[in-house]
Coordinates of C-alpha atoms in Angstrom, one line a residue:
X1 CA 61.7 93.0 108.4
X2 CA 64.3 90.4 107.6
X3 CA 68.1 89.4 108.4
X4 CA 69.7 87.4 106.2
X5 CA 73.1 85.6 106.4
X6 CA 75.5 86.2 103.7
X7 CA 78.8 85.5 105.7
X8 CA 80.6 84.7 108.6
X9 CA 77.9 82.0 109.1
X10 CA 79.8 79.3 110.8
X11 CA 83.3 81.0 109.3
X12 CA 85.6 83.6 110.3
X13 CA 86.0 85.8 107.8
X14 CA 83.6 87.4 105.3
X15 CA 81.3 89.3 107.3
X16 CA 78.3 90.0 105.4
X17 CA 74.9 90.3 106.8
X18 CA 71.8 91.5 104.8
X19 CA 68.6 93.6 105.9
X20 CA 65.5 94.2 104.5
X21 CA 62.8 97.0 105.9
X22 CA 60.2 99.2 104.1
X23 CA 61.5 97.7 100.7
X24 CA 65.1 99.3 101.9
X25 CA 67.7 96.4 100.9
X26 CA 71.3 97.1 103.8
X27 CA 74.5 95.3 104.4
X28 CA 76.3 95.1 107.4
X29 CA 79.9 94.4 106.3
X30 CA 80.9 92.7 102.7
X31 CA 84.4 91.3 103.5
X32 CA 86.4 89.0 101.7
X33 CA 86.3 85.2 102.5
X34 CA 89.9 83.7 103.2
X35 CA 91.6 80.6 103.8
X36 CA 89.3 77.6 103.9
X37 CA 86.5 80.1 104.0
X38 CA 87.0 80.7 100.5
X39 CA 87.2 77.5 99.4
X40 CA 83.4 77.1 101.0
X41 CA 82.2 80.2 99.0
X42 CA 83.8 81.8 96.3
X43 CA 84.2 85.5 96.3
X44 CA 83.0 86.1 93.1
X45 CA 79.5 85.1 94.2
X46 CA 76.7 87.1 95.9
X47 CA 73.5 85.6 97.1
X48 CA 71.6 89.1 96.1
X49 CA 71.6 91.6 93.4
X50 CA 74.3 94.3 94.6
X51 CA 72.4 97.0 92.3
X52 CA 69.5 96.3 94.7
X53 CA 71.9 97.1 97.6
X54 CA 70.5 101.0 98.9
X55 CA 73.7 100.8 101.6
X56 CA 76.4 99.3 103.5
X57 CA 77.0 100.0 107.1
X58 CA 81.2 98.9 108.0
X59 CA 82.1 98.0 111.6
X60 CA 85.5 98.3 110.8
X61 CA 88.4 98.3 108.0
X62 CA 89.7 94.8 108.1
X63 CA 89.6 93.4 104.6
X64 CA 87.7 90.2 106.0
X65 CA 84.7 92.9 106.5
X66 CA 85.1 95.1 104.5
X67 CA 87.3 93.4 101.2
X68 CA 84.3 92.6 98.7
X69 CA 82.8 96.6 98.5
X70 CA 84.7 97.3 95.9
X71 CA 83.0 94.1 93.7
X72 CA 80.0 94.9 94.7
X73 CA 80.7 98.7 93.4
X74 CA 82.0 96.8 89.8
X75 CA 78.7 94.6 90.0
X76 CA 76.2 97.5 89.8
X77 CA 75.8 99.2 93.8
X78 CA 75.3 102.4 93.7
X79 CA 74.2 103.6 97.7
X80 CA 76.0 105.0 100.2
X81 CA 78.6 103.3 102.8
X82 CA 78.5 104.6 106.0
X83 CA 81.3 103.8 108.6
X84 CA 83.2 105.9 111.1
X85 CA 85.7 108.8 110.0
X86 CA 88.9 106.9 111.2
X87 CA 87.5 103.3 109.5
X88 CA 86.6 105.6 106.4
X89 CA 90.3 106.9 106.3
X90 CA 91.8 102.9 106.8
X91 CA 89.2 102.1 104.2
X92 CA 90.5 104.2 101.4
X93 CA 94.1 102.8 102.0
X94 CA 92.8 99.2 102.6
X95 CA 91.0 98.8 99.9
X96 CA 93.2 99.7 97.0
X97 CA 96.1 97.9 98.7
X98 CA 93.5 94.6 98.0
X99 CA 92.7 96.2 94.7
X100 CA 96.3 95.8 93.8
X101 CA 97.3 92.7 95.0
X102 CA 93.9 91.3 93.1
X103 CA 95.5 92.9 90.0
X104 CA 98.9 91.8 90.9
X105 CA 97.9 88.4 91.2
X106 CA 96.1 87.9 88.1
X107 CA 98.6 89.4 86.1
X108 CA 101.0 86.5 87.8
X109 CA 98.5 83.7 87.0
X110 CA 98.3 84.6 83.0
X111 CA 102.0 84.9 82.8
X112 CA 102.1 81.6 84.2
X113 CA 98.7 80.8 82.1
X114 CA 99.8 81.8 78.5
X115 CA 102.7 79.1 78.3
X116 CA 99.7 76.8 79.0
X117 CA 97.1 78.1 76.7
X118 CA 95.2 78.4 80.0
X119 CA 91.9 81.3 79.9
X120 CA 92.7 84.6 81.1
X121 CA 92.2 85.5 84.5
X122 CA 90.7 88.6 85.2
X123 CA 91.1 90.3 88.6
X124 CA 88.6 90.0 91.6
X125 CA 88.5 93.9 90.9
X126 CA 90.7 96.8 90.5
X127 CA 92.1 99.9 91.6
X128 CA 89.6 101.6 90.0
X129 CA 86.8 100.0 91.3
X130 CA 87.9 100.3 95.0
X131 CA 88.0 104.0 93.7
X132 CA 84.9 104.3 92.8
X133 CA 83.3 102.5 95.8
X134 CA 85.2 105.4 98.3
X135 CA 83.0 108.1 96.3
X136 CA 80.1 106.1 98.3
X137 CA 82.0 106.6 101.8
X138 CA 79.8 108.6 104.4
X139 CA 81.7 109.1 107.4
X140 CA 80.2 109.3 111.0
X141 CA 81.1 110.2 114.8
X142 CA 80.9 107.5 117.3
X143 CA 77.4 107.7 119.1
X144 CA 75.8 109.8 116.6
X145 CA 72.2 108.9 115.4
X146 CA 70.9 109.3 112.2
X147 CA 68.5 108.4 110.0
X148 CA 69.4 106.5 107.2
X149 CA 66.5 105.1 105.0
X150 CA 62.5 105.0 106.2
X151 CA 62.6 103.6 109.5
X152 CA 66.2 102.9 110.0
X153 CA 68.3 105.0 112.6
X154 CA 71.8 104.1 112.8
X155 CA 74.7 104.7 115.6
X156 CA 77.8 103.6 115.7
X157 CA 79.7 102.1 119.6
X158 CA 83.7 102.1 120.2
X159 CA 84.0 98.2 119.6
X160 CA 87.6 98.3 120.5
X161 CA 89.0 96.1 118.2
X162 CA 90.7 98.9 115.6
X163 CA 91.3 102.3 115.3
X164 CA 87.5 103.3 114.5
X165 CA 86.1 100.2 115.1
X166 CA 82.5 99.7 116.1
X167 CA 79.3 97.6 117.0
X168 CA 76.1 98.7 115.1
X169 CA 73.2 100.0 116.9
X170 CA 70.3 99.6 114.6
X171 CA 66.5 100.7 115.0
X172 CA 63.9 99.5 113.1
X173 CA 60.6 100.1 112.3
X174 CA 58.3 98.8 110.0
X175 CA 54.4 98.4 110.0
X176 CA 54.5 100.1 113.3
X177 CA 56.4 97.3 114.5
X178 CA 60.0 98.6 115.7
X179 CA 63.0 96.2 116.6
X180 CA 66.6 97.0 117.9
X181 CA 69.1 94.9 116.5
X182 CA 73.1 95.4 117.0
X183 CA 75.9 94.0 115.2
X184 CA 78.9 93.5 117.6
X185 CA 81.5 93.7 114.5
X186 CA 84.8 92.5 116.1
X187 CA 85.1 92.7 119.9
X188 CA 88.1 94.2 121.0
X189 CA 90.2 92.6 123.5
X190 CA 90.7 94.6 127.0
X191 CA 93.9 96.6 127.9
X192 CA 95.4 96.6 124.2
X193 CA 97.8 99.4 124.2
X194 CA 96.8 102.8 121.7
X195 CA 93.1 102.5 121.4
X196 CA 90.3 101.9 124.2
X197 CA 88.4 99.4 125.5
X198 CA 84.8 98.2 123.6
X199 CA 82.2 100.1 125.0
X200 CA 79.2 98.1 126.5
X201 CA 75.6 98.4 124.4
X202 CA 72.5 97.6 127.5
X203 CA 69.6 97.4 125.4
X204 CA 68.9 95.3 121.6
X205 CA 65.9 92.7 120.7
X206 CA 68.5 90.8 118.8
X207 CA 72.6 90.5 118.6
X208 CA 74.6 89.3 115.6
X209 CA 78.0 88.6 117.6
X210 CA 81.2 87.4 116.8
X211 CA 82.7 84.9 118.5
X212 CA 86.1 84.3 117.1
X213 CA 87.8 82.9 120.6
X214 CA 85.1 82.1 121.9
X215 CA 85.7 78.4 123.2
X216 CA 88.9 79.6 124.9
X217 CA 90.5 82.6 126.9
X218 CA 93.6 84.1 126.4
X219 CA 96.7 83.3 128.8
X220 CA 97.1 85.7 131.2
X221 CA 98.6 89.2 130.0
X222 CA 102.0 88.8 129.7
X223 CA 104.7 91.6 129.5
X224 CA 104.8 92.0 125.8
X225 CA 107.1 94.1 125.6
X226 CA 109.3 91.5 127.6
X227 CA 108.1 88.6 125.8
X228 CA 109.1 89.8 122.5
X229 CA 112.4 91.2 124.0
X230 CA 113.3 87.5 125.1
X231 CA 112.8 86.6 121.3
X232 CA 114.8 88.8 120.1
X233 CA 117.5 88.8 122.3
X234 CA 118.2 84.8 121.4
X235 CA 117.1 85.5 117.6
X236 CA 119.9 88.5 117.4
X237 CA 122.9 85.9 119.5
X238 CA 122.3 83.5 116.7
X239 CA 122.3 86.2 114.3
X240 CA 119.0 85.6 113.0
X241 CA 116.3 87.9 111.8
X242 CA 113.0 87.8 113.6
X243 CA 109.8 87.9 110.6
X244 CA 105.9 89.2 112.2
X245 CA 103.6 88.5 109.5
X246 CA 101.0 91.0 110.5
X247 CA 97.9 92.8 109.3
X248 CA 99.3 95.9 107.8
X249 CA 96.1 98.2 109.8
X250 CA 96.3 97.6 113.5
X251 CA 98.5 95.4 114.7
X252 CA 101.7 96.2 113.0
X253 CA 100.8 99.6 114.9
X254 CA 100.3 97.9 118.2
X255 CA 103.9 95.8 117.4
X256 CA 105.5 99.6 116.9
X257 CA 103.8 100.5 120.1
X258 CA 106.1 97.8 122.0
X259 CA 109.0 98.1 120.1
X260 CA 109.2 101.6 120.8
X261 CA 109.0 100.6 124.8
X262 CA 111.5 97.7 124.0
X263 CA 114.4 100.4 122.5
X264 CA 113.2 103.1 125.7
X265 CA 113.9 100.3 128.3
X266 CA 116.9 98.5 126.6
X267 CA 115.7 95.2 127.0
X268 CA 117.8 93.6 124.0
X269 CA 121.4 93.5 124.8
X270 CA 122.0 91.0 122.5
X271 CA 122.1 94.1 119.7
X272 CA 120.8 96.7 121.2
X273 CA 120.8 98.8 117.9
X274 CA 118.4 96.3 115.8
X275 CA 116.5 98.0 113.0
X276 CA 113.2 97.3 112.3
X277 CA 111.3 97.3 108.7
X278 CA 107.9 97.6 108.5
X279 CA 108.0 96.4 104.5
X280 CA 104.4 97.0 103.7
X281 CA 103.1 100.3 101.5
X282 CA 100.0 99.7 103.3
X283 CA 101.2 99.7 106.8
X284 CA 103.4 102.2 106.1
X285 CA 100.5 104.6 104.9
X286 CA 98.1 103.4 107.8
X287 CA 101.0 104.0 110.5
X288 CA 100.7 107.7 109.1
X289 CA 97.2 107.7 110.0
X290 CA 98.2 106.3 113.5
X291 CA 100.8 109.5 113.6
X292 CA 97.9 111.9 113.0
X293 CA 95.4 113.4 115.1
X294 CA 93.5 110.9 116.4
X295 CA 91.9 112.9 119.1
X296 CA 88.9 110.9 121.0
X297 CA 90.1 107.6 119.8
X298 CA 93.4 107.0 122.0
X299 CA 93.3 105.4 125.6
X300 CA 94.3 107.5 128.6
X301 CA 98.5 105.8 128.1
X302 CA 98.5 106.6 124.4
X303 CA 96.8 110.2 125.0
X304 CA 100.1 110.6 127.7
X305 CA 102.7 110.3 125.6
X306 CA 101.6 112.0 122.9
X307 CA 100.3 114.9 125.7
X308 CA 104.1 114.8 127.3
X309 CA 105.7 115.5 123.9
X310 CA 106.5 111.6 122.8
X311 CA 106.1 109.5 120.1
X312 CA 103.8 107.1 120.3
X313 CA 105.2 104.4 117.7
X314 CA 108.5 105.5 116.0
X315 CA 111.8 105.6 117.0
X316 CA 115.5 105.4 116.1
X317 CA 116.4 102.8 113.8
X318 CA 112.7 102.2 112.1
X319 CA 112.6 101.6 108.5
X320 CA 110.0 102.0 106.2
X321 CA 110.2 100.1 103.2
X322 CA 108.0 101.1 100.6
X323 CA 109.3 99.6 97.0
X324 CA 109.9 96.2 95.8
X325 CA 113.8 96.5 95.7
X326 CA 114.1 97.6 98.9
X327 CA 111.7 94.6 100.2
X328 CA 114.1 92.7 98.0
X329 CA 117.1 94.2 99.6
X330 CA 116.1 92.8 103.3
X331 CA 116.8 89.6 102.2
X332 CA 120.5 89.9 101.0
X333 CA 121.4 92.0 103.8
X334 CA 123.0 90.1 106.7
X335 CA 122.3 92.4 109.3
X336 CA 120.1 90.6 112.0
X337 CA 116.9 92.6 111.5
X338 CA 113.6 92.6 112.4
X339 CA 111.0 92.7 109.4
X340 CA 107.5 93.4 109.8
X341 CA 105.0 92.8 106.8
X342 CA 101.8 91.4 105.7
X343 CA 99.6 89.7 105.7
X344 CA 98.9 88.5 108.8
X345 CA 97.8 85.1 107.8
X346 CA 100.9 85.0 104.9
X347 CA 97.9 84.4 102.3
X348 CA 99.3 87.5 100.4
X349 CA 101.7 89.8 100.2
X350 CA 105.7 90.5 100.9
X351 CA 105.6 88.1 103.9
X352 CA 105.5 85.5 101.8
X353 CA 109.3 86.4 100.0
X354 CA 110.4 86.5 103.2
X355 CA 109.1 83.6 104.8
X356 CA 110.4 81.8 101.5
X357 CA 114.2 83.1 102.5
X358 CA 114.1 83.0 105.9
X359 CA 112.1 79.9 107.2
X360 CA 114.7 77.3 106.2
X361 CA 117.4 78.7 108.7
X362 CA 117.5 77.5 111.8
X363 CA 119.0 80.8 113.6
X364 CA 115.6 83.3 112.5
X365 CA 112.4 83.0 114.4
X366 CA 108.6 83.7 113.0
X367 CA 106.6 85.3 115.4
X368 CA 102.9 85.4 115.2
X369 CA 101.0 87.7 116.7
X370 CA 97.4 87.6 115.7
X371 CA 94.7 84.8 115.0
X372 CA 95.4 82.1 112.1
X373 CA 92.3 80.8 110.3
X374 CA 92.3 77.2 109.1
X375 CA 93.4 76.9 105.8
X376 CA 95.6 79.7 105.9
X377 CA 99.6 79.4 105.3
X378 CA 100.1 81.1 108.8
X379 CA 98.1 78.6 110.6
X380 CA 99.9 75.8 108.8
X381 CA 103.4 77.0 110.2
X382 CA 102.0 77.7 113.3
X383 CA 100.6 74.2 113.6
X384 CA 104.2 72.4 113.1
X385 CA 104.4 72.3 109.5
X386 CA 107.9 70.5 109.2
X387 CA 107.7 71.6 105.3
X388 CA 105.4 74.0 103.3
X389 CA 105.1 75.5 99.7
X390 CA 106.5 79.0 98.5
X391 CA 105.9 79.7 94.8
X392 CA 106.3 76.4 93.9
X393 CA 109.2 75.9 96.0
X394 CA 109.4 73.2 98.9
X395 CA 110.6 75.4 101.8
X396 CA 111.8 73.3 105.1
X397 CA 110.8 75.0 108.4
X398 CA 114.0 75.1 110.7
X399 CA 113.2 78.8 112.2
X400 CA 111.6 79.3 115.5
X401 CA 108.3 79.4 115.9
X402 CA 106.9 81.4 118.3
X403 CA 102.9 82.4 119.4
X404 CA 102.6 85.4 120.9
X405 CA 98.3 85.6 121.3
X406 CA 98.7 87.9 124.2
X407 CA 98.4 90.1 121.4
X408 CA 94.9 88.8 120.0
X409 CA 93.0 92.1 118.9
X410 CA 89.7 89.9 119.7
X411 CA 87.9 89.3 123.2
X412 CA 88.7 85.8 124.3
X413 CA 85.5 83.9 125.8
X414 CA 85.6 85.9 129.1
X415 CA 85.6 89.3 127.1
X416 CA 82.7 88.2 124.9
X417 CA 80.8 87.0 127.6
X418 CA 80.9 90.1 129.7
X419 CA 79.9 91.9 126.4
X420 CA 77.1 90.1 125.8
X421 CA 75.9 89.7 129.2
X422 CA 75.6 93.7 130.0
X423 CA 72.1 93.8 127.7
X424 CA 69.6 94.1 129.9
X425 CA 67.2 92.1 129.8
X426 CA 69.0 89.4 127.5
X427 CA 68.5 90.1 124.0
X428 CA 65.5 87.6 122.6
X429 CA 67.7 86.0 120.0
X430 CA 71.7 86.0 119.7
X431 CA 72.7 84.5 116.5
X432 CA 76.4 83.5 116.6
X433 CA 78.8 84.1 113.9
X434 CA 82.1 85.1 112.9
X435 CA 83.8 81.8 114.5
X436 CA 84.7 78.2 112.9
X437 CA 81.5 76.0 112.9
X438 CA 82.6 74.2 116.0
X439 CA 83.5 77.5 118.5
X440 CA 80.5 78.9 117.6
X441 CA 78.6 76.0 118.2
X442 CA 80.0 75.6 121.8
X443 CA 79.7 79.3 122.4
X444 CA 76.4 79.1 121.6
X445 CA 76.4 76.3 124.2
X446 CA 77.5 78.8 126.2
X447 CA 75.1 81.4 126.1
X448 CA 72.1 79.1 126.5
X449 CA 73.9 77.4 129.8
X450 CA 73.3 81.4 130.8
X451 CA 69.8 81.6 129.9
X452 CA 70.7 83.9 126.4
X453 CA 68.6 82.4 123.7
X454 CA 71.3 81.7 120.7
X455 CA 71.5 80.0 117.4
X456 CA 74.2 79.5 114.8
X457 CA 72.8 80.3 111.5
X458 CA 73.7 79.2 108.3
X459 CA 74.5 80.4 104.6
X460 CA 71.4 82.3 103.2
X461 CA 69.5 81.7 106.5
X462 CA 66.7 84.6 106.1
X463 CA 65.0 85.2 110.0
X464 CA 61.9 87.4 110.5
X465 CA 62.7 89.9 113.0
X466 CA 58.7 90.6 113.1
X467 CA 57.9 86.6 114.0
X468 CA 60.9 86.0 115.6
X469 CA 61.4 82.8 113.6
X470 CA 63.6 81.6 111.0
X471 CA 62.0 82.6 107.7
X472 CA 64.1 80.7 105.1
X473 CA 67.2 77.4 106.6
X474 CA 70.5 78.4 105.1
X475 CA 72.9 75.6 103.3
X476 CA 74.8 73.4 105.3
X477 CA 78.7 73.5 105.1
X478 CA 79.0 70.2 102.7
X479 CA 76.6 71.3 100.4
X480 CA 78.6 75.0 99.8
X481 CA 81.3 74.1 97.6
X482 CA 78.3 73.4 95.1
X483 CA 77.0 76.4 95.4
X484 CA 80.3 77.9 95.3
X485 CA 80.5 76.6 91.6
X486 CA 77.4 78.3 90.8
X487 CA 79.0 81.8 91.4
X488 CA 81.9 81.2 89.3
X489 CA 82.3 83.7 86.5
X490 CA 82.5 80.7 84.2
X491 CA 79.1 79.8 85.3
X492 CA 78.2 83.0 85.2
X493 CA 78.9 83.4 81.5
X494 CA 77.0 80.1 81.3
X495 CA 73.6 81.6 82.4
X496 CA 74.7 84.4 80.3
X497 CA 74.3 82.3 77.1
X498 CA 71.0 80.0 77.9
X499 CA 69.4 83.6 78.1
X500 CA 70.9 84.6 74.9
X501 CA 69.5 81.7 73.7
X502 CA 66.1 82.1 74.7
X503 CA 66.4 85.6 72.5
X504 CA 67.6 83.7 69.9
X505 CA 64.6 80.9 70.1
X506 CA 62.3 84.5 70.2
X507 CA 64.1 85.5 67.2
X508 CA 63.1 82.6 64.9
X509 CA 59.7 82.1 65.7
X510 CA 58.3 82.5 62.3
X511 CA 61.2 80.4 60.6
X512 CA 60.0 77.6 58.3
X513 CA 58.6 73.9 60.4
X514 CA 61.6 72.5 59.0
X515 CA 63.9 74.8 60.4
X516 CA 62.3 75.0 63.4
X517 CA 62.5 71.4 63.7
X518 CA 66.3 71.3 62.7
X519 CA 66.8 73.7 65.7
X520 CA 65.4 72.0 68.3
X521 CA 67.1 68.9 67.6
X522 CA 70.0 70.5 68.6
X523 CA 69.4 72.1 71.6
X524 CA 68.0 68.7 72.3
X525 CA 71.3 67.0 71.7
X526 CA 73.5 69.9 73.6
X527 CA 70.3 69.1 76.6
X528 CA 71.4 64.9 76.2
X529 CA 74.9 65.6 76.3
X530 CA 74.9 67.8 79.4
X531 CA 72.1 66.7 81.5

């Protein structure tokens, strides 16, 4: 009975944890790596054989959790993926929105390539595998239990981070030895507007948990709604447009959700007829989704709207934007405006176009409304870049930039403390992820100051669940970019060849001395060259 660590381990994006019981092989999560992350690990690497992978179990739709099923469909997985029926929904619209802009992007790089003579580039994967990998998709109810494999029951807990979000109740039994681990996924922050709260979990031997924020707490909760007003109101006197990069599944909903109240109250009187673009396919197809039935999943001031006839996130003057030359079009327009598109961290995406036209002028304003991970574009603009780079273009920051974290999705140290702390007793081991190496390292801190037994684990760390000890020490964060390299698909082909090799060797066995000899003086020199 064994955990392994595939992801998230000392990061903040790329959830991917591993299970083993009764010869059953499971993944919690497979999400893509970003910013700096993916510089630690390539994405094209697994440290198992996904062939060998009998499930997946999602906490939720995010791309950094759930982004890499569809390579592990293309690399050989054939089980099922379990996740909740809203998160299953998300899913199917998530992933071939990544599917695309993989394509999209390595169709840019060999245009580029081919003036170079450079290799071609082929995509992470394609529409067609994220296609394939939704023909695996199992979808659940929250707080159902069911048996998954020989001695694994599953059930999935209201996280309250996105719309179908959860933690992951696992039971496990193996050798008559039974353990209870959970998997927090991403802990939703309290009192965010459209879905509930993250329900409390009271009993586990062991907790993977996130801890994203968890060296700091959020500022007080602000008036959104009125914060954002006051941005707009000075953005639209200067006759500026006001840009949210923002994940295309969640919080652009959330950002509707206050605009709507914004237009009700007519708190911009600046120009009180602003429109708003959401310029994002994705979001635009997810915030139909958000305007379905989503009975069960809605806190009590969503559920009264909708139950007193209103609309919970449109009104007059929203725009959706759904081709290229009408993202295009936003940009020539001089209408102040307010344009909403992803991604959040401006790694990807139409953001970026805009960004690129409207970051040099000193009369817009970028507002970001959701965590920035190091490395990321977003987190250098939201640092104080005075400069940064746009498709090879120098682009000088003069906009306003403006923080809004009120609007974090994530618990903030307080939240993840009172989550943690409602297991009763304490769990015997909390392993920390999901944070940069130094919050999770204090927030580890944390819990053992409270008498919670905690450990950061790294890459490939393997712990026996049965022994409750570390089976196998993962690889420390200098030594990752090396084995980064050995994932690469040039590498790959690499190994590739040496085994063809071998075959060859096989092949000639009964060839003449003198050929033989002849032979293995060159593999010798290719050894001499390259060793």
């Amino acid at each position: 009975m064994k955990l392994s660590f595939y992801g998230a381990a000392r990061m903040v994006t790329g959830s991917c944890f591993g299970l083993a019981v009764n010869g059953v092989k499971l993944l919690i999560d497979c999400g893509l790596r970003q910013g700096r992350d993916d510089n630690e690990i390539s994405n094209e690497y697994f440290e198992f054989n996904p062939a060998e992978v009998d499930a997946v179990i999602v906490t939720h739709a995010h791309i950094d959790h759930s982004g890499r099923i569809p390579l592990l469909k293309k690399r050989g997985f054939n089980g099922k993926i379990y996740a909740t029926e809203l998160t299953s929904k998300l899913l199917s619209i998530m992933l071939r929105d990544s599917a695309y802009i993989h394509e999209m992007e390595a169709q840019w790089k060999n245009q580029k390539g081919k003036r170079s003579g450079q290799d071609v580039v082929e995509p992470l994967y394609t529409i067609a595998d994220a296609e394939a990998a939704m023909a695996h998709i199992h979808p659940l109810h929250y707080g159902t239990i069911i048996r998954i494999a020989d001695g694994v029951k599953l059930r999935f807990t209201d996280a309250g981070h996105l719309l179908g979000s959860s933690s992951v109740e696992l039971l496990l039994t193996e050798n008559n030895e039974t353990r209870k681990i959970v998997f927090s996924g991403d802990i939703g922050n309290l009192n965010q507007p459209i879905i509930k709260d993250p329900q409390y979990i009271s009993d586990a031997d062991y907790v993977v948990m996130e801890s994203t924020y968890g060296d700091r707490d959020h500022e007080p909760p602000a008036d959104l709604a009125a914060e954002l007003a006051k941005v707009l109101n000075s953005t639209f006197a200067k006759g500026g447009n006001v840009i949210i990069p923002a994940f295309a599944v969640g919080r652009t909903q959330e950002l509707l959700y206050h605009l709507r109240e914004i237009k009700e109250k007519e708190l911009v009187t600046t120009y009180p007829h602003f429109e708003v673009y959401v310029d994002s396919p994705l979001a635009n197809e997810a915030t139909r989704i958000y305007s379905g039935n989503l009975s069960g999943y809605l806190d009590a001031d969503a559920e009264r709207i909708i139950r007193e006839g209103g609309e919970m996130i449109n009104f007059a003057d929203l725009r959706l934007s759904q081709t290229a030359d009408e993202s295009k079009a936003l940009n020539t327009d001089k209408k102040p405006k307010v344009i909403i598109s992803a991604s959040g961290m401006c790694e990807a995406g139409r953001i970026r176009h805009h960004l690129k036209h409207n970051l040099w002028r000193s009369e817009c304003a970028v507002v970001f409304v959701g965590f920035q991970a190091i490395g990321t574009l977003g987190r250098t603009i939201a640092d104080g870049a005075k400069k940064v780079k746009l498709f090879g273009e120098e682009i000088i920051v003069r906009a306003q930039i403006v923080n809004l974290q009120g609007m974090s999705a994530h618990a903030d140290k307080s939240g993840l403390i009172k989550w943690i702390t409602q297991f009763t007793p304490s769990p015997k081991h909390v392993f920390v992820v999901h944070g940069e190496d130094e919050v999770s390292e204090l927030f580890a801190a944390e819990l053992k100051s409270l008498g919670i037994k905690s450990r950061v684990p790294d890459d490939d760390e393997v712990f026996d669940l049965v022994l409750d000890r570390v089976d196998t020490y993962g690889t420390p964060i200098p030594e990752r970019k090396k084995k980064a390299y050995r994932g690469s698909q040039v590498y790959e082909k690499l190994l590739a060849a040496g085994t063809e090799l071998l075959t060859v060797i096989e092949k000639n066995k009964g060839l003449a001395n003198k050929e033989l000899s002849r032979f293995t003086d060159q593999i010798k020199s290719l050894i001499d060259k390259w060793s």
